[in-house]
Short mmCIF file of C-alpha atoms and ligand atoms in Angstrom, two decimals:
data_model
loop_
_atom_site.label_atom_id
_atom_site.label_comp_id
_atom_site.label_asym_id
_atom_site.label_seq_id
_atom_site.Cartn_x
_atom_site.Cartn_y
_atom_site.Cartn_z
CA MET A 29 7.64 10.01 -17.81
CA SER A 30 6.46 11.30 -14.44
CA SER A 31 9.18 12.82 -12.04
CA ARG A 32 6.62 12.66 -9.29
CA GLN A 33 7.57 10.49 -6.37
CA ILE A 34 4.71 8.56 -4.90
CA THR A 35 4.69 8.21 -1.16
CA ILE A 36 2.55 5.46 0.62
CA ILE A 37 2.53 5.34 4.48
CA ALA A 38 1.15 2.54 6.52
CA ASN A 39 -0.12 3.74 9.88
CA TRP A 40 -0.60 0.80 12.23
CA LYS A 41 -1.58 2.90 15.18
CA ALA A 42 -1.70 0.91 18.39
CA ASN A 43 -3.29 -2.08 16.77
CA LEU A 44 -0.53 -4.76 16.95
CA PRO A 45 2.19 -5.79 19.48
CA PRO A 46 5.64 -5.42 18.26
CA SER A 47 6.01 -9.23 17.49
CA GLU A 48 2.91 -8.94 15.18
CA GLU A 49 4.10 -5.79 13.43
CA VAL A 50 7.43 -7.49 12.59
CA ALA A 51 5.35 -10.50 11.03
CA LEU A 52 3.31 -7.90 9.09
CA ALA A 53 6.28 -5.98 7.89
CA LYS A 54 7.94 -9.33 6.78
CA GLU A 55 4.71 -10.22 4.69
CA ILE A 56 4.54 -6.70 3.27
CA ALA A 57 8.18 -6.63 2.30
CA ALA A 58 8.12 -10.00 0.76
CA GLY A 59 5.06 -8.87 -1.32
CA LEU A 60 6.70 -5.89 -2.62
CA GLU A 61 10.28 -6.39 -2.73
CA GLY A 62 10.08 -7.54 -6.43
CA ALA A 63 7.85 -4.62 -7.44
CA LEU A 64 9.90 -2.02 -5.56
CA GLN A 65 13.10 -3.11 -6.82
CA ALA A 66 11.82 -2.99 -10.75
CA SER A 67 10.39 0.48 -10.04
CA GLY A 68 13.62 1.96 -9.22
CA SER A 69 12.30 2.86 -5.80
CA PRO A 70 12.76 4.86 -3.78
CA SER A 71 13.10 7.48 -6.68
CA ARG A 72 9.51 6.73 -8.03
CA LEU A 73 7.91 5.19 -4.98
CA ARG A 74 8.56 5.58 -1.29
CA VAL A 75 6.88 3.21 0.97
CA LEU A 76 6.88 3.75 4.97
CA LEU A 77 5.64 1.52 7.48
CA ALA A 78 4.78 3.41 10.83
CA PRO A 79 4.52 0.73 13.66
CA SER A 80 3.85 1.76 17.27
CA ALA A 81 6.70 3.26 19.31
CA LEU A 82 7.59 -0.45 20.60
CA GLY A 83 7.67 -1.71 17.00
CA LEU A 84 9.94 1.01 15.56
CA VAL A 85 13.22 -0.59 16.22
CA PRO A 86 12.37 -4.34 15.50
CA VAL A 87 10.57 -3.48 12.38
CA ALA A 88 13.31 -1.06 11.07
CA SER A 89 16.01 -3.77 12.05
CA LEU A 90 13.79 -6.40 10.08
CA LEU A 91 13.63 -4.26 6.96
CA ARG A 92 17.39 -3.45 6.86
CA ARG A 93 18.46 -6.92 7.82
CA GLU A 94 16.26 -9.08 5.56
CA TYR A 95 14.89 -6.67 2.86
CA PRO A 96 17.65 -3.99 2.09
CA GLN A 97 16.76 -4.02 -1.48
CA ALA A 98 13.12 -3.07 -1.18
CA GLY A 99 14.09 0.39 0.32
CA ILE A 100 10.96 0.09 2.59
CA GLU A 101 11.49 2.70 5.68
CA VAL A 102 9.92 3.31 8.90
CA ALA A 103 8.01 6.30 10.24
CA ALA A 104 7.32 7.27 13.71
CA GLN A 105 3.48 7.78 14.47
CA ASP A 106 4.39 10.72 16.73
CA SER A 107 7.10 12.29 18.83
CA SER A 108 7.35 14.43 21.68
CA LEU A 109 7.03 18.01 22.30
CA SER A 110 9.84 17.73 24.86
CA SER A 111 13.76 17.64 24.21
CA ALA A 112 15.56 14.80 25.63
CA GLY A 113 15.69 14.82 29.38
CA ALA A 114 13.61 14.21 32.57
CA PHE A 115 10.31 13.81 30.89
CA THR A 116 8.92 10.30 31.88
CA GLY A 117 7.52 8.38 28.92
CA GLU A 118 8.33 10.58 26.12
CA ILE A 119 9.91 10.03 22.81
CA PRO A 120 11.99 12.90 21.96
CA ALA A 121 12.40 13.15 18.00
CA ASP A 122 16.34 13.21 18.48
CA HIS A 123 16.08 9.72 19.53
CA LEU A 124 14.35 8.60 16.61
CA VAL A 125 17.44 9.41 14.39
CA GLY A 126 18.80 6.23 12.84
CA ILE A 127 15.60 4.37 13.30
CA ALA A 128 12.69 6.44 11.48
CA PRO A 129 13.60 9.18 8.93
CA ALA A 130 10.02 10.52 8.93
CA VAL A 131 7.51 11.48 11.86
CA ILE A 132 3.78 11.68 11.68
CA VAL A 133 2.60 14.84 13.45
CA GLY A 134 -0.78 16.11 14.25
CA HIS A 135 -2.84 12.95 13.43
CA SER A 136 -6.47 13.64 14.25
CA GLU A 137 -6.44 11.04 16.96
CA ARG A 138 -3.53 12.80 18.63
CA ARG A 139 -5.80 16.14 18.29
CA ARG A 140 -8.77 14.31 19.44
CA ASP A 141 -7.55 12.18 22.23
CA HIS A 142 -4.68 14.15 23.60
CA GLY A 143 -5.86 17.66 22.86
CA GLU A 144 -3.22 18.37 20.51
CA SER A 145 -3.65 22.14 19.41
CA GLY A 146 -2.05 23.91 16.61
CA GLU A 147 0.65 25.18 18.98
CA VAL A 148 1.49 21.72 20.05
CA VAL A 149 1.57 20.53 16.47
CA GLY A 150 3.80 23.31 15.49
CA GLY A 151 6.13 22.74 18.36
CA LYS A 152 6.41 19.05 17.45
CA LEU A 153 7.13 20.02 13.88
CA ALA A 154 9.90 22.18 15.10
CA ARG A 155 11.37 19.29 17.11
CA VAL A 156 11.33 16.88 14.24
CA VAL A 157 12.83 19.24 11.92
CA ALA A 158 15.66 20.19 14.37
CA ALA A 159 16.45 16.54 14.74
CA GLY A 160 16.91 16.35 10.94
CA LEU A 161 13.90 14.19 10.25
CA ALA A 162 11.11 14.70 7.92
CA PRO A 163 7.65 15.57 9.21
CA VAL A 164 4.47 14.27 7.84
CA LEU A 165 1.84 16.82 8.84
CA CYS A 166 -1.86 15.63 9.09
CA LEU A 167 -4.49 18.03 8.59
CA GLY A 168 -8.15 17.50 8.23
CA ASP A 169 -11.59 19.05 8.72
CA ASN A 170 -14.36 17.35 10.59
CA LEU A 171 -16.83 19.07 8.24
CA PRO A 172 -18.54 16.16 6.42
CA GLU A 173 -21.32 18.46 4.90
CA ALA A 174 -19.39 21.42 3.98
CA GLY A 175 -18.73 22.75 0.60
CA ILE A 176 -15.35 22.58 -0.84
CA ALA A 177 -14.50 26.36 -0.36
CA THR A 178 -15.25 26.13 3.38
CA ARG A 179 -13.25 22.89 3.72
CA VAL A 180 -10.13 24.43 1.89
CA ALA A 181 -10.23 27.49 4.02
CA PHE A 182 -10.49 25.36 7.17
CA VAL A 183 -7.45 23.17 6.25
CA GLN A 184 -5.44 26.34 5.08
CA ALA A 185 -6.14 27.81 8.75
CA GLN A 186 -5.12 24.72 10.39
CA CYS A 187 -2.03 24.51 8.40
CA ALA A 188 -1.29 28.10 9.07
CA ALA A 189 -1.60 27.64 12.75
CA ALA A 190 0.82 24.66 12.53
CA PHE A 191 3.37 26.67 10.67
CA ASP A 192 3.01 29.74 12.87
CA ALA A 193 3.49 27.62 15.80
CA ALA A 194 6.64 25.94 14.27
CA GLU A 195 8.09 29.40 13.68
CA ARG A 196 7.82 30.41 17.18
CA ALA A 197 9.49 27.15 18.21
CA GLY A 198 12.41 27.75 15.93
CA SER A 199 11.58 26.12 12.59
CA SER A 200 10.64 28.54 9.55
CA ALA A 201 8.47 27.45 6.75
CA ALA A 202 11.74 27.08 4.57
CA GLN A 203 13.27 24.91 7.05
CA LEU A 204 10.22 22.57 7.18
CA PHE A 205 10.21 22.43 3.20
CA ALA A 206 14.01 21.73 3.40
CA ALA A 207 13.49 18.89 5.85
CA GLY A 208 11.18 17.22 3.26
CA LEU A 209 7.78 18.06 4.67
CA VAL A 210 4.93 16.09 3.43
CA ILE A 211 1.21 16.99 4.24
CA ALA A 212 -1.28 14.21 4.55
CA TYR A 213 -4.81 15.50 4.04
CA GLU A 214 -7.11 13.34 6.24
CA PRO A 215 -10.67 14.45 6.75
CA VAL A 216 -11.72 13.25 10.21
CA TRP A 217 -15.22 12.20 8.82
CA ALA A 218 -13.45 9.61 6.28
CA ILE A 219 -10.98 8.02 8.75
CA GLY A 220 -12.04 4.33 9.46
CA THR A 221 -15.30 5.06 8.00
CA GLY A 222 -15.17 3.04 4.93
CA THR A 223 -16.16 6.34 3.19
CA PRO A 224 -13.30 8.16 1.49
CA ALA A 225 -13.59 11.65 0.52
CA SER A 226 -13.87 12.44 -3.11
CA VAL A 227 -10.83 12.86 -5.35
CA GLU A 228 -12.25 16.32 -6.14
CA ILE A 229 -12.22 17.24 -2.51
CA ALA A 230 -8.65 16.02 -1.91
CA GLU A 231 -7.41 17.59 -5.12
CA ALA A 232 -8.96 20.90 -3.94
CA ILE A 233 -7.15 20.72 -0.70
CA ALA A 234 -3.90 19.93 -2.36
CA VAL A 235 -4.18 22.98 -4.83
CA GLY A 236 -5.35 25.09 -1.81
CA LEU A 237 -2.43 24.34 0.39
CA ARG A 238 -0.07 24.62 -2.64
CA SER A 239 -1.38 27.97 -3.10
CA THR A 240 -1.29 29.47 0.29
CA LEU A 241 2.05 28.17 1.08
CA HIS A 242 3.50 29.20 -2.53
CA ARG A 243 5.03 25.89 -3.00
CA GLU A 244 3.92 24.26 -6.17
CA ASP A 245 5.80 21.03 -5.43
CA LEU A 246 4.39 20.55 -2.08
CA PRO A 247 3.78 16.88 -1.69
CA VAL A 248 0.26 16.33 -0.55
CA LEU A 249 -1.08 12.83 0.53
CA TYR A 250 -4.66 11.65 0.84
CA GLY A 251 -5.70 9.50 4.00
CA GLY A 252 -9.01 8.22 4.92
CA SER A 253 -10.64 4.88 4.15
CA VAL A 254 -8.26 4.07 1.27
CA ASP A 255 -8.48 0.74 -0.04
CA ALA A 256 -7.08 -1.32 -3.03
CA ALA A 257 -10.21 -0.80 -5.23
CA THR A 258 -9.94 2.82 -5.30
CA ALA A 259 -6.13 3.36 -4.62
CA ALA A 260 -5.47 4.34 -8.34
CA THR A 261 -8.10 6.84 -8.58
CA TRP A 262 -6.13 9.19 -6.11
CA PHE A 263 -3.48 9.88 -8.80
CA GLY A 264 -4.12 12.30 -11.50
CA ALA A 265 -2.32 12.44 -14.68
CA PRO A 266 1.12 11.94 -13.79
CA THR A 267 2.39 15.51 -14.81
CA LYS A 268 -0.56 17.17 -13.40
CA ARG A 269 0.50 19.09 -10.31
CA THR A 270 -3.37 19.22 -9.16
CA GLY A 271 -2.73 15.48 -8.41
CA LEU A 272 -2.05 13.86 -5.14
CA ASP A 273 1.44 12.55 -4.24
CA GLY A 274 0.47 9.53 -2.29
CA LEU A 275 -1.58 7.89 0.28
CA LEU A 276 -1.63 7.47 4.15
CA VAL A 277 -3.32 4.21 4.85
CA GLY A 278 -4.79 2.85 8.20
CA GLY A 279 -7.12 -0.14 8.44
CA ALA A 280 -6.21 -1.62 5.11
CA SER A 281 -2.52 -1.36 6.10
CA LEU A 282 -3.05 -3.88 8.75
CA HIS A 283 -3.63 -6.71 5.90
CA ALA A 284 -0.42 -7.30 3.92
CA ASP A 285 -2.46 -8.39 0.94
CA ARG A 286 -4.60 -5.15 1.01
CA PHE A 287 -1.63 -2.93 1.54
CA VAL A 288 0.38 -4.66 -1.15
CA ALA A 289 -2.37 -4.24 -3.69
CA ILE A 290 -2.70 -0.52 -2.71
CA VAL A 291 1.06 0.01 -3.35
CA ARG A 292 0.96 -1.93 -6.69
CA ALA A 293 -2.11 0.16 -7.77
CA ALA A 294 -0.08 3.38 -7.03
CA LEU A 295 2.78 2.03 -8.77
CA ALA A 296 0.90 1.35 -11.93
CA ALA A 297 -0.88 4.88 -11.67
CA ALA A 298 2.61 6.60 -11.42
CA GLU A 299 3.97 4.52 -14.74
CA PRO A 300 5.05 6.63 -17.49
CA ALA A 301 2.10 8.00 -19.56
C1 PEP B 17 -5.65 7.23 9.37
O1 PEP B 17 -6.21 7.12 10.40
O2 PEP B 17 -4.70 7.64 9.36
C2 PEP B 17 -6.39 6.59 8.35
C3 PEP B 17 -6.04 6.90 7.15
O3 PEP B 17 -7.08 5.61 8.75
P1 PEP B 17 -8.30 4.65 7.66
O4 PEP B 17 -7.30 4.25 6.52
O5 PEP B 17 -8.47 3.43 8.51
O6 PEP B 17 -9.15 5.32 7.36
#
């Protein structure tokens, strides 16, 4: 039987007001409750919903209050580089404690729209870890035509930049791993385009990252135009360490039926061989 834990994260971005996020969370939790309980989740399958900042508290409360058995957790889509203090509009990682056990850091939309450099991403990683939360570090190339070796080298360098900056900000690689770091490979050209990367590319990235970080058990997720029809294809044989450990889902996660189908497909793929 596989000992691998599959992680599926729904990233709702800024698509919905909090009331609709609560309604969506309710529909997803109702659709998954039985399957997750039967699977022995969270040991085999971990499901996290990442609502907007405004939806974090109401969605987390709903899940705890009405679906405690499902074990679905909440993740933040981002947190601040700043600590708590006089920083208008910021969301310090410390303030997410007790609400979201995980925080997405370095999503390509943050890098693109807010100019987040490797230095900023690393600084945020350090803040998340210092708060005792688990970072989900997004990495991804914008090289749709590149060969696999070029792509792997790009993502390894992007990862190194974030790790080096995190170290300068006070969190060593060992501390990132101990905090439960998960990496999500999200090629920019595959996000929201309807054309996912190939499994071959995603697996090569996972192997390349595990090798450069000397971390055979590093969990690597794939994200970019994942849908129910292809969800199972992302998982190799259960014991194969070249396989991926889960999915980060954007557009499809805004539809309860599509997201539930993705989670069910992942669960089936992680069934004992
Ligand atoms: C994302 O932006 O993280 C993402 C994976 O989006 P989509 O699934 O819509 O490509």
